[in-house]
Short mmCIF file of N, CA, C and O in Angstrom, two decimals:
data_model
loop_
_atom_site.label_atom_id
_atom_site.label_comp_id
_atom_site.label_asym_id
_atom_site.label_seq_id
_atom_site.Cartn_x
_atom_site.Cartn_y
_atom_site.Cartn_z
N MET A 1 27.25 112.78 140.46
CA MET A 1 28.90 112.67 140.61
C MET A 1 29.24 111.14 140.47
O MET A 1 30.07 111.08 139.60
N PHE A 2 28.52 110.32 141.21
CA PHE A 2 29.28 108.92 140.80
C PHE A 2 28.08 108.25 139.81
O PHE A 2 26.78 108.44 140.16
N SER A 3 28.50 107.29 139.09
CA SER A 3 27.64 106.43 137.94
C SER A 3 27.21 105.48 139.06
O SER A 3 27.62 105.03 140.01
N ARG A 4 25.93 104.60 138.19
CA ARG A 4 25.54 103.59 138.85
C ARG A 4 26.40 102.47 138.68
O ARG A 4 27.04 102.23 137.68
N PRO A 5 26.25 101.54 139.46
CA PRO A 5 27.42 100.17 139.14
C PRO A 5 26.84 99.51 137.74
O PRO A 5 25.83 99.78 137.32
N SER A 6 27.98 99.12 137.12
CA SER A 6 27.49 98.68 135.88
C SER A 6 26.92 97.18 135.71
O SER A 6 26.33 96.68 134.56
N GLY A 7 26.83 96.39 136.75
CA GLY A 7 25.63 95.09 136.51
C GLY A 7 26.78 93.95 136.57
O GLY A 7 28.03 94.24 136.24
N PRO A 8 26.35 93.04 136.11
CA PRO A 8 27.32 91.62 136.02
C PRO A 8 28.03 91.85 134.76
O PRO A 8 29.22 91.16 134.78
N ALA A 9 27.58 92.36 133.52
CA ALA A 9 28.22 92.43 132.42
C ALA A 9 30.09 93.23 132.75
O ALA A 9 31.03 92.97 132.28
N GLY A 10 29.66 94.35 133.28
CA GLY A 10 30.77 95.38 133.88
C GLY A 10 31.57 94.62 134.58
O GLY A 10 33.04 94.54 134.40
N LEU A 11 31.19 93.72 135.57
CA LEU A 11 32.05 92.94 136.65
C LEU A 11 32.78 91.66 135.96
O LEU A 11 33.78 91.77 136.00
N ALA A 12 32.16 91.16 135.17
CA ALA A 12 32.78 90.39 134.30
C ALA A 12 33.93 90.74 133.19
O ALA A 12 34.95 90.14 133.10
N ALA A 13 33.59 92.03 132.75
CA ALA A 13 34.66 92.52 132.11
C ALA A 13 35.88 92.87 132.60
O ALA A 13 37.03 92.59 132.63
N CYS A 14 35.36 93.59 133.96
CA CYS A 14 36.75 94.02 134.70
C CYS A 14 37.79 92.73 135.17
O CYS A 14 38.78 92.91 135.08
N LEU A 15 37.04 91.55 135.61
CA LEU A 15 37.60 90.44 135.96
C LEU A 15 38.31 89.85 134.74
O LEU A 15 39.61 89.21 135.09
N GLY A 16 37.89 90.00 133.74
CA GLY A 16 38.39 89.53 132.55
C GLY A 16 39.95 90.18 132.20
O GLY A 16 41.29 89.48 132.10
N VAL A 17 39.83 91.58 132.58
CA VAL A 17 40.68 92.24 132.24
C VAL A 17 42.08 92.26 133.49
O VAL A 17 43.26 92.11 133.13
N ALA A 18 41.16 91.79 134.68
CA ALA A 18 42.37 91.49 135.60
C ALA A 18 43.02 90.18 135.43
O ALA A 18 44.33 90.14 135.65
N GLY A 19 42.27 89.21 134.90
CA GLY A 19 42.91 87.70 134.74
C GLY A 19 43.95 87.99 133.76
O GLY A 19 44.78 87.33 134.06
N LEU A 20 43.67 88.51 132.47
CA LEU A 20 44.63 88.89 131.47
C LEU A 20 45.87 89.70 131.78
O LEU A 20 47.28 89.09 131.91
N LEU A 21 45.78 90.49 133.21
CA LEU A 21 46.89 91.38 133.46
C LEU A 21 47.53 90.40 134.26
O LEU A 21 48.86 90.26 134.09
N ALA A 22 46.77 89.65 134.83
CA ALA A 22 47.71 88.74 135.87
C ALA A 22 48.43 87.48 135.31
O ALA A 22 49.73 87.45 135.51
N GLY A 23 47.74 87.42 133.93
CA GLY A 23 48.96 86.27 133.02
C GLY A 23 49.84 86.73 132.57
O GLY A 23 50.78 86.26 132.68
N VAL A 24 50.03 88.19 132.32
CA VAL A 24 50.74 88.76 131.71
C VAL A 24 51.82 89.03 132.40
O VAL A 24 53.11 88.70 132.32
N LEU A 25 51.65 89.45 134.05
CA LEU A 25 52.75 89.51 135.04
C LEU A 25 53.39 88.27 135.26
O LEU A 25 54.55 88.36 135.78
N ILE A 26 52.56 87.24 135.39
CA ILE A 26 53.03 85.89 135.62
C ILE A 26 54.01 85.60 134.56
O ILE A 26 55.05 85.37 135.16
N GLY A 27 53.71 85.84 133.37
CA GLY A 27 54.70 85.25 132.08
C GLY A 27 55.72 86.25 132.38
O GLY A 27 56.98 85.50 132.16
N LEU A 28 55.85 87.71 132.78
CA LEU A 28 57.16 88.25 132.51
C LEU A 28 57.80 87.82 133.74
O LEU A 28 59.19 88.12 133.86
N GLY A 29 57.65 87.11 134.77
CA GLY A 29 58.27 86.61 136.06
C GLY A 29 59.16 85.65 135.45
O GLY A 29 60.22 85.17 136.32
N ARG A 30 58.93 84.84 134.28
CA ARG A 30 59.58 83.90 134.11
C ARG A 30 60.50 84.34 132.55
O ARG A 30 61.43 83.68 132.30
N VAL A 31 60.58 85.80 132.45
CA VAL A 31 61.69 86.51 131.40
C VAL A 31 63.04 85.94 132.11
O VAL A 31 63.56 86.44 133.13
N ALA A 32 64.05 85.72 131.37
CA ALA A 32 65.53 85.52 131.56
C ALA A 32 66.50 85.86 130.36
O ALA A 32 65.89 85.58 129.15
N PRO A 33 67.50 85.99 130.70
CA PRO A 33 68.31 86.03 129.44
C PRO A 33 68.52 84.81 129.02
O PRO A 33 68.68 83.99 129.55
N PRO A 34 68.95 84.72 127.53
CA PRO A 34 69.07 83.65 126.75
C PRO A 34 70.32 82.83 127.50
O PRO A 34 71.24 83.50 128.02
N LEU A 35 70.18 81.53 127.68
CA LEU A 35 71.10 80.88 128.48
C LEU A 35 72.58 80.88 127.71
O LEU A 35 73.56 80.80 128.28
N GLU A 36 72.68 80.95 126.29
CA GLU A 36 73.91 81.01 125.54
C GLU A 36 74.67 82.20 126.01
O GLU A 36 76.04 82.56 126.08
N ASN A 37 74.19 83.46 126.78
CA ASN A 37 74.80 84.61 126.99
C ASN A 37 74.82 84.56 128.60
O ASN A 37 75.08 85.59 129.21
N SER A 38 74.27 83.37 129.18
CA SER A 38 74.37 83.29 131.11
C SER A 38 75.35 82.85 131.37
O SER A 38 75.61 81.80 130.96
N PRO A 39 76.25 83.16 132.21
CA PRO A 39 77.05 82.33 132.99
C PRO A 39 76.86 81.33 133.91
O PRO A 39 77.41 81.34 135.20
N THR A 40 75.66 80.68 133.57
CA THR A 40 75.28 79.80 134.55
C THR A 40 76.41 78.63 135.08
O THR A 40 76.26 78.43 136.25
N ALA A 41 76.84 77.92 134.24
CA ALA A 41 77.99 76.92 134.49
C ALA A 41 78.80 77.70 135.44
O ALA A 41 79.67 77.01 136.31
N ALA A 42 79.54 78.99 135.04
CA ALA A 42 80.82 79.53 135.74
C ALA A 42 80.36 79.94 136.87
O ALA A 42 80.62 79.73 137.84
N ILE A 43 78.92 80.12 137.24
CA ILE A 43 78.39 80.71 138.60
C ILE A 43 78.15 79.32 139.58
O ILE A 43 78.61 79.43 140.72
N ALA A 44 77.64 78.25 138.79
CA ALA A 44 77.64 76.92 139.40
C ALA A 44 79.03 76.55 139.97
O ALA A 44 79.11 76.34 141.36
N PHE A 45 80.02 76.70 139.06
CA PHE A 45 81.28 76.34 139.51
C PHE A 45 81.83 77.09 140.84
O PHE A 45 82.48 76.90 141.75
N ALA A 46 81.35 78.54 140.65
CA ALA A 46 82.14 79.51 141.69
C ALA A 46 80.85 79.24 142.93
O ALA A 46 81.91 79.36 144.07
N ARG A 47 80.18 78.90 142.78
CA ARG A 47 79.15 78.43 144.27
C ARG A 47 79.96 77.21 144.88
O ARG A 47 80.29 77.25 146.21
N ASP A 48 80.29 76.32 144.10
CA ASP A 48 80.66 74.97 144.61
C ASP A 48 82.20 75.02 145.09
O ASP A 48 82.47 74.78 145.99
N ALA A 49 82.89 76.16 144.52
CA ALA A 49 84.30 76.48 145.26
C ALA A 49 84.43 77.43 146.25
O ALA A 49 85.25 77.76 146.68
N GLY A 50 83.16 77.98 146.45
CA GLY A 50 83.29 79.09 147.72
C GLY A 50 83.32 80.18 147.38
O GLY A 50 83.86 81.28 148.34
N LEU A 51 83.44 80.72 145.82
CA LEU A 51 84.05 81.74 145.37
C LEU A 51 83.12 83.04 145.96
O LEU A 51 83.47 84.35 146.16
N THR A 52 81.71 82.85 145.76
CA THR A 52 80.63 83.75 145.78
C THR A 52 80.67 84.35 147.33
O THR A 52 80.16 85.29 147.33
N LYS A 53 81.41 84.02 148.45
CA LYS A 53 81.70 84.74 149.47
C LYS A 53 82.73 85.68 149.19
O LYS A 53 82.75 86.82 150.16
N GLY A 54 83.42 86.10 148.26
CA GLY A 54 84.30 86.99 147.96
C GLY A 54 83.79 88.03 147.08
O GLY A 54 82.92 87.66 146.62
N ARG A 55 84.84 89.23 147.00
CA ARG A 55 84.53 89.85 145.79
C ARG A 55 85.13 89.74 144.48
O ARG A 55 85.83 89.30 144.30
N VAL A 56 83.97 89.93 143.72
CA VAL A 56 84.10 89.63 142.07
C VAL A 56 84.05 90.85 141.56
O VAL A 56 83.42 92.00 141.64
N PHE A 57 84.84 91.10 140.42
CA PHE A 57 85.21 91.86 139.30
C PHE A 57 84.46 91.39 138.22
O PHE A 57 85.00 90.31 137.54
N ASN A 58 83.25 91.71 137.63
CA ASN A 58 82.60 91.04 136.84
C ASN A 58 82.31 91.85 135.63
O ASN A 58 82.71 93.39 135.53
N HIS A 59 82.09 90.92 134.41
CA HIS A 59 81.77 91.86 133.12
C HIS A 59 80.10 92.62 133.23
O HIS A 59 79.63 92.30 133.93
N TYR A 60 80.33 93.53 132.66
CA TYR A 60 79.26 94.57 132.66
C TYR A 60 77.79 93.94 132.45
O TYR A 60 77.06 93.81 133.15
N GLY A 61 77.89 93.15 131.29
CA GLY A 61 76.77 92.59 131.28
C GLY A 61 76.28 91.41 131.94
O GLY A 61 75.15 90.80 131.81
N PHE A 62 77.42 90.74 132.83
CA PHE A 62 76.88 89.57 133.75
C PHE A 62 76.09 90.11 135.10
O PHE A 62 75.87 89.53 135.82
N GLY A 63 76.13 91.59 135.28
CA GLY A 63 75.50 92.19 136.29
C GLY A 63 74.33 91.57 136.93
O GLY A 63 74.11 91.10 137.79
N GLY A 64 73.43 91.60 135.67
CA GLY A 64 71.82 91.31 135.89
C GLY A 64 72.14 89.92 136.66
O GLY A 64 71.19 89.61 137.01
N TYR A 65 72.58 89.03 135.87
CA TYR A 65 72.52 87.55 136.28
C TYR A 65 73.42 87.52 137.66
O TYR A 65 72.41 86.56 138.16
N LEU A 66 74.09 88.12 137.93
CA LEU A 66 74.62 88.08 139.54
C LEU A 66 73.66 88.44 140.25
O LEU A 66 73.28 87.78 141.45
N ILE A 67 73.05 89.62 140.08
CA ILE A 67 72.07 90.18 140.84
C ILE A 67 70.77 88.92 141.07
O ILE A 67 70.28 88.77 142.39
N SER A 68 70.38 88.51 140.11
CA SER A 68 69.23 87.22 139.77
C SER A 68 69.70 86.23 140.71
O SER A 68 69.05 85.73 141.51
N ALA A 69 71.24 85.79 141.03
CA ALA A 69 71.83 84.77 141.44
C ALA A 69 72.25 85.00 143.13
O ALA A 69 72.45 84.44 143.96
N GLY A 70 71.73 86.22 143.33
CA GLY A 70 71.97 86.81 144.80
C GLY A 70 73.53 86.91 144.94
O GLY A 70 74.04 87.02 146.20
N ILE A 71 74.24 87.24 144.29
CA ILE A 71 75.62 87.69 144.40
C ILE A 71 75.94 88.93 143.94
O ILE A 71 75.80 89.63 143.10
N PRO A 72 76.46 89.71 144.98
CA PRO A 72 76.92 91.25 144.92
C PRO A 72 77.83 91.69 143.56
O PRO A 72 78.82 90.32 143.35
N THR A 73 77.45 92.45 142.72
CA THR A 73 78.52 92.61 141.55
C THR A 73 79.36 93.87 141.93
O THR A 73 79.47 94.82 143.02
N PHE A 74 80.23 93.82 141.28
CA PHE A 74 81.08 94.94 141.01
C PHE A 74 80.41 95.88 140.10
O PHE A 74 80.56 97.33 140.39
N ILE A 75 79.71 95.64 139.18
CA ILE A 75 78.87 96.67 138.47
C ILE A 75 77.90 95.93 137.54
O ILE A 75 78.12 94.77 137.86
N ASP A 76 77.00 96.36 137.34
CA ASP A 76 75.93 95.96 136.58
C ASP A 76 75.19 97.05 135.67
O ASP A 76 75.77 98.03 135.31
N GLY A 77 74.11 96.78 135.09
CA GLY A 77 73.49 97.58 133.85
C GLY A 77 72.99 98.80 134.24
O GLY A 77 72.55 99.82 133.81
N ARG A 78 73.14 99.05 135.82
CA ARG A 78 72.45 100.31 136.37
C ARG A 78 73.49 101.23 136.29
O ARG A 78 73.71 101.86 137.54
N GLY A 79 74.27 101.69 135.41
CA GLY A 79 75.29 102.69 135.12
C GLY A 79 74.84 103.84 135.89
O GLY A 79 75.96 104.48 136.29
N GLU A 80 73.63 104.40 136.08
CA GLU A 80 73.54 105.48 136.43
C GLU A 80 73.68 105.82 137.93
O GLU A 80 74.14 106.45 138.59
N LEU A 81 73.65 104.56 138.74
CA LEU A 81 74.08 104.27 140.35
C LEU A 81 75.39 104.52 140.43
O LEU A 81 75.90 104.65 141.51
N TYR A 82 76.33 103.78 139.45
CA TYR A 82 77.71 104.19 139.63
C TYR A 82 78.31 105.64 139.18
O TYR A 82 79.39 105.59 139.46
N GLY A 83 77.89 106.02 137.94
CA GLY A 83 78.30 107.17 137.73
C GLY A 83 79.12 106.92 136.59
O GLY A 83 79.66 105.75 136.13
N GLY A 84 79.30 107.88 135.20
CA GLY A 84 79.89 107.48 134.07
C GLY A 84 81.24 107.52 134.38
O GLY A 84 81.96 106.60 133.51
N ASP A 85 82.03 108.08 135.30
CA ASP A 85 83.30 107.91 135.28
C ASP A 85 83.76 106.51 135.75
O ASP A 85 84.47 105.71 135.27
N PHE A 86 82.90 105.95 136.81
CA PHE A 86 83.24 104.66 137.22
C PHE A 86 83.07 103.70 136.10
O PHE A 86 83.72 102.78 135.86
N VAL A 87 81.84 103.79 135.38
CA VAL A 87 81.74 102.72 134.17
C VAL A 87 82.67 102.90 133.16
O VAL A 87 83.58 101.68 132.76
N LYS A 88 83.11 103.91 133.01
CA LYS A 88 84.44 104.42 131.99
C LYS A 88 85.43 103.67 132.72
O LYS A 88 86.44 102.81 131.80
N ARG A 89 85.89 103.65 133.61
CA ARG A 89 87.57 103.44 134.32
C ARG A 89 87.24 101.70 134.36
O ARG A 89 88.24 101.04 133.93
N HIS A 90 86.09 100.92 134.49
CA HIS A 90 85.81 99.83 134.39
C HIS A 90 85.91 99.28 132.91
O HIS A 90 86.72 98.41 132.81
N VAL A 91 85.43 100.04 132.11
CA VAL A 91 85.54 99.52 130.95
C VAL A 91 87.02 99.56 130.34
O VAL A 91 87.54 98.53 129.62
N GLU A 92 87.55 100.55 130.64
CA GLU A 92 89.01 100.71 130.42
C GLU A 92 89.85 99.60 130.96
O GLU A 92 91.03 99.32 130.30
N ALA A 93 89.69 99.56 132.19
CA ALA A 93 90.44 98.38 132.85
C ALA A 93 90.35 97.28 132.09
O ALA A 93 91.29 96.54 131.94
N VAL A 94 89.28 96.62 131.87
CA VAL A 94 88.85 95.42 131.51
C VAL A 94 89.53 95.15 130.11
O VAL A 94 90.07 94.40 129.68
N ALA A 95 89.40 96.53 129.13
CA ALA A 95 90.24 96.45 127.73
C ALA A 95 91.89 96.74 127.94
O ALA A 95 92.27 96.72 127.00
N LEU A 96 92.31 96.85 129.09
CA LEU A 96 93.71 97.28 129.21
C LEU A 96 94.25 98.47 128.73
O LEU A 96 94.90 98.69 128.34
N ARG A 97 93.34 99.36 128.80
CA ARG A 97 93.47 101.10 128.30
C ARG A 97 93.08 101.72 129.71
O ARG A 97 92.24 101.30 130.78
N GLY A 98 93.33 103.06 129.44
CA GLY A 98 92.94 104.09 130.28
C GLY A 98 94.04 104.28 131.83
O GLY A 98 95.13 103.79 131.43
N GLU A 99 93.57 105.14 132.39
CA GLU A 99 94.71 105.72 133.10
C GLU A 99 94.98 104.69 134.57
O GLU A 99 96.26 104.74 135.23
N GLU A 100 93.99 103.96 135.10
CA GLU A 100 94.05 103.00 135.85
C GLU A 100 94.45 101.61 135.66
O GLU A 100 93.62 101.05 134.80
N PRO A 101 95.68 101.01 135.79
CA PRO A 101 95.68 99.44 135.12
C PRO A 101 94.88 98.53 135.73
O PRO A 101 94.26 98.63 137.49
N LEU A 102 94.37 97.46 135.29
CA LEU A 102 93.62 96.70 135.87
C LEU A 102 94.10 96.07 137.16
O LEU A 102 93.33 96.12 138.16
N GLU A 103 95.16 95.72 137.21
CA GLU A 103 95.91 95.39 138.63
C GLU A 103 95.65 96.22 139.60
O GLU A 103 95.15 95.90 140.80
N ALA A 104 96.00 97.41 139.31
CA ALA A 104 95.65 98.42 140.54
C ALA A 104 94.11 98.75 140.85
O ALA A 104 93.90 98.46 142.26
N MET A 105 93.01 98.52 140.14
CA MET A 105 91.61 98.52 139.99
C MET A 105 91.42 97.02 141.20
O MET A 105 90.56 97.33 142.22
N LEU A 106 91.76 95.94 140.68
CA LEU A 106 91.68 94.89 141.38
C LEU A 106 92.27 94.95 142.88
O LEU A 106 91.63 94.34 143.94
N ASP A 107 93.38 95.57 143.06
CA ASP A 107 93.92 95.63 144.28
C ASP A 107 92.92 96.55 145.09
O ASP A 107 92.82 96.55 146.27
N ARG A 108 92.82 97.74 144.47
CA ARG A 108 92.33 98.91 145.25
C ARG A 108 90.84 98.41 145.96
O ARG A 108 90.32 98.92 146.96
N TYR A 109 90.07 97.54 145.09
CA TYR A 109 88.71 96.98 145.49
C TYR A 109 88.42 95.73 146.17
O TYR A 109 87.88 95.11 146.32
N THR A 110 90.25 95.13 146.59
CA THR A 110 90.40 93.84 146.94
C THR A 110 89.33 92.80 146.46
O THR A 110 88.70 92.12 147.25
N ILE A 111 89.75 92.71 145.11
CA ILE A 111 88.93 91.54 144.25
C ILE A 111 89.17 90.24 144.81
O ILE A 111 90.88 90.29 144.66
N ASP A 112 88.61 89.54 144.65
CA ASP A 112 89.07 88.03 145.05
C ASP A 112 88.77 87.16 143.93
O ASP A 112 89.79 86.04 143.59
N TRP A 113 88.10 87.37 142.92
CA TRP A 113 87.77 86.52 141.95
C TRP A 113 87.14 87.36 140.84
O TRP A 113 86.72 88.49 140.84
N THR A 114 87.44 86.86 139.41
CA THR A 114 86.74 87.78 138.28
C THR A 114 85.96 86.98 137.47
O THR A 114 85.94 85.59 137.51
N LEU A 115 85.24 87.45 136.60
CA LEU A 115 83.92 86.79 135.98
C LEU A 115 84.04 87.82 134.47
O LEU A 115 83.08 88.54 134.59
N LEU A 116 84.54 87.28 133.82
CA LEU A 116 84.62 88.11 132.60
C LEU A 116 84.29 87.27 131.41
O LEU A 116 84.33 86.12 131.60
N MET A 117 83.72 87.50 130.13
CA MET A 117 83.85 86.89 129.06
C MET A 117 85.19 86.44 128.49
O MET A 117 86.30 87.00 128.68
N PRO A 118 85.43 85.23 127.69
CA PRO A 118 86.63 84.58 127.71
C PRO A 118 87.66 85.83 126.34
O PRO A 118 88.74 85.46 127.04
N GLU A 119 86.74 86.38 125.77
CA GLU A 119 87.54 87.25 124.71
C GLU A 119 88.27 88.52 125.38
O GLU A 119 89.01 89.18 124.60
N GLN A 120 87.97 88.84 126.32
CA GLN A 120 88.37 90.11 127.07
C GLN A 120 89.89 90.19 127.17
O GLN A 120 90.33 89.19 128.01
N ALA A 121 90.37 91.13 127.01
CA ALA A 121 91.78 91.42 127.29
C ALA A 121 92.20 91.26 128.68
O ALA A 121 93.33 90.77 128.83
N ALA A 122 91.37 91.45 129.55
CA ALA A 122 91.69 91.62 131.00
C ALA A 122 92.27 90.11 131.34
O ALA A 122 93.01 89.65 132.15
N ASN A 123 91.55 89.24 130.46
CA ASN A 123 91.94 87.56 131.01
C ASN A 123 93.36 87.34 130.50
O ASN A 123 94.20 86.61 131.29
N ARG A 124 94.02 88.00 129.40
CA ARG A 124 95.09 87.73 128.92
C ARG A 124 95.91 87.93 130.02
O ARG A 124 97.20 87.60 130.31
N LEU A 125 95.71 89.18 130.61
CA LEU A 125 96.80 89.85 131.52
C LEU A 125 96.69 88.91 132.86
O LEU A 125 97.69 88.82 133.34
N LEU A 126 95.41 88.62 133.34
CA LEU A 126 95.32 87.81 134.47
C LEU A 126 96.27 86.36 134.23
O LEU A 126 96.65 85.90 135.50
N ALA A 127 96.05 85.85 133.21
CA ALA A 127 96.84 84.73 133.10
C ALA A 127 98.10 84.94 133.22
O ALA A 127 99.20 83.92 133.61
N ARG A 128 98.77 85.85 133.16
CA ARG A 128 100.21 86.41 133.48
C ARG A 128 100.73 86.92 134.92
O ARG A 128 101.76 87.12 135.20
N LEU A 129 99.72 87.42 135.57
CA LEU A 129 99.83 87.97 136.74
C LEU A 129 100.08 87.29 137.83
O LEU A 129 99.64 86.01 138.03
N PRO A 130 101.08 87.48 138.59
CA PRO A 130 101.64 86.64 139.83
C PRO A 130 100.13 86.60 140.63
O PRO A 130 99.89 87.74 141.04
N GLY A 131 99.91 85.64 141.20
CA GLY A 131 98.98 85.85 142.41
C GLY A 131 97.54 85.14 141.85
O GLY A 131 96.86 85.55 142.65
N TRP A 132 97.34 85.35 140.63
CA TRP A 132 96.19 85.02 139.81
C TRP A 132 96.17 83.44 139.32
O TRP A 132 97.19 83.42 138.44
N ARG A 133 94.97 82.64 139.10
CA ARG A 133 95.22 81.78 138.47
C ARG A 133 93.81 81.32 137.51
O ARG A 133 92.71 81.95 138.50
N ARG A 134 93.69 80.83 136.57
CA ARG A 134 92.63 80.71 135.89
C ARG A 134 91.98 79.59 136.55
O ARG A 134 92.50 78.46 136.50
N ALA A 135 90.72 79.72 137.18
CA ALA A 135 89.91 78.62 137.73
C ALA A 135 88.98 77.66 136.94
O ALA A 135 88.81 76.47 137.20
N TYR A 136 88.35 78.74 135.88
CA TYR A 136 87.32 77.88 135.21
C TYR A 136 87.29 78.86 133.77
O TYR A 136 87.34 80.16 133.79
N SER A 137 86.88 77.99 132.73
CA SER A 137 86.37 78.86 131.60
C SER A 137 85.48 78.19 130.42
O SER A 137 85.81 76.98 130.50
N ASP A 138 84.70 78.60 130.12
CA ASP A 138 83.79 78.30 128.82
C ASP A 138 83.60 79.01 127.75
O ASP A 138 84.30 79.97 127.69
N GLU A 139 82.81 78.65 126.94
CA GLU A 139 82.56 79.60 125.74
C GLU A 139 81.86 80.93 126.21
O GLU A 139 81.82 81.89 125.34
N VAL A 140 81.28 80.95 127.30
CA VAL A 140 80.35 82.25 127.88
C VAL A 140 81.29 82.99 128.81
O VAL A 140 81.28 84.35 128.85
N ALA A 141 82.33 82.30 130.12
CA ALA A 141 82.46 82.95 130.87
C ALA A 141 83.89 82.42 131.29
O ALA A 141 84.14 81.30 131.25
N THR A 142 85.02 83.64 131.84
CA THR A 142 86.17 82.81 132.28
C THR A 142 86.29 83.32 133.68
O THR A 142 85.78 84.47 134.04
N ILE A 143 86.58 82.58 134.71
CA ILE A 143 86.97 82.75 136.06
C ILE A 143 88.26 82.78 136.48
O ILE A 143 89.21 81.79 136.11
N PHE A 144 88.98 83.60 136.97
CA PHE A 144 90.23 83.96 137.70
C PHE A 144 89.95 84.07 139.23
O PHE A 144 89.27 84.62 139.33
N VAL A 145 91.08 83.49 140.05
CA VAL A 145 90.83 83.58 141.27
C VAL A 145 92.33 84.32 141.68
O VAL A 145 93.24 83.68 141.30
N ARG A 146 92.23 84.97 142.76
CA ARG A 146 93.51 85.44 143.44
C ARG A 146 93.65 84.32 144.53
O ARG A 146 92.91 84.01 145.24
N GLU A 147 95.01 84.26 144.54
CA GLU A 147 95.64 83.21 145.31
C GLU A 147 96.32 84.12 146.58
O GLU A 147 96.96 84.91 146.47
N ARG A 148 95.88 83.59 147.68
CA ARG A 148 96.21 84.40 148.93
C ARG A 148 96.76 83.39 149.58
O ARG A 148 96.73 82.30 149.75
#
């Protein structure tokens, strides 16, 4: 039923495979999104300004970065957890299309700050909305803050 132990050569082969697997897993732990697509500086600003204690309305693509930074997201790449309707409403609100206006969504979810890509239409609206001010912007991300 059981075979005999394979001896020192078999043990060495198993240890070699285990070492290779461990090396691969350690290497995968360092996998990160490219810095040019990551809102690193924006998040540093948000932390310094104390924004991360409030609720963020974020770009879909920034969700994973926020999770890795320990910041609760509005939405992230795990769309199946949110459902197709929620993801669709988010995308439409950011693009200033759809049934629910962006400002209504921000109010409904009591959003304190936004983290969006600079070219997104929502930023142009936020720049004109009373009670909102642009607090940060670079080539990767723009932050608007609700003034209370």
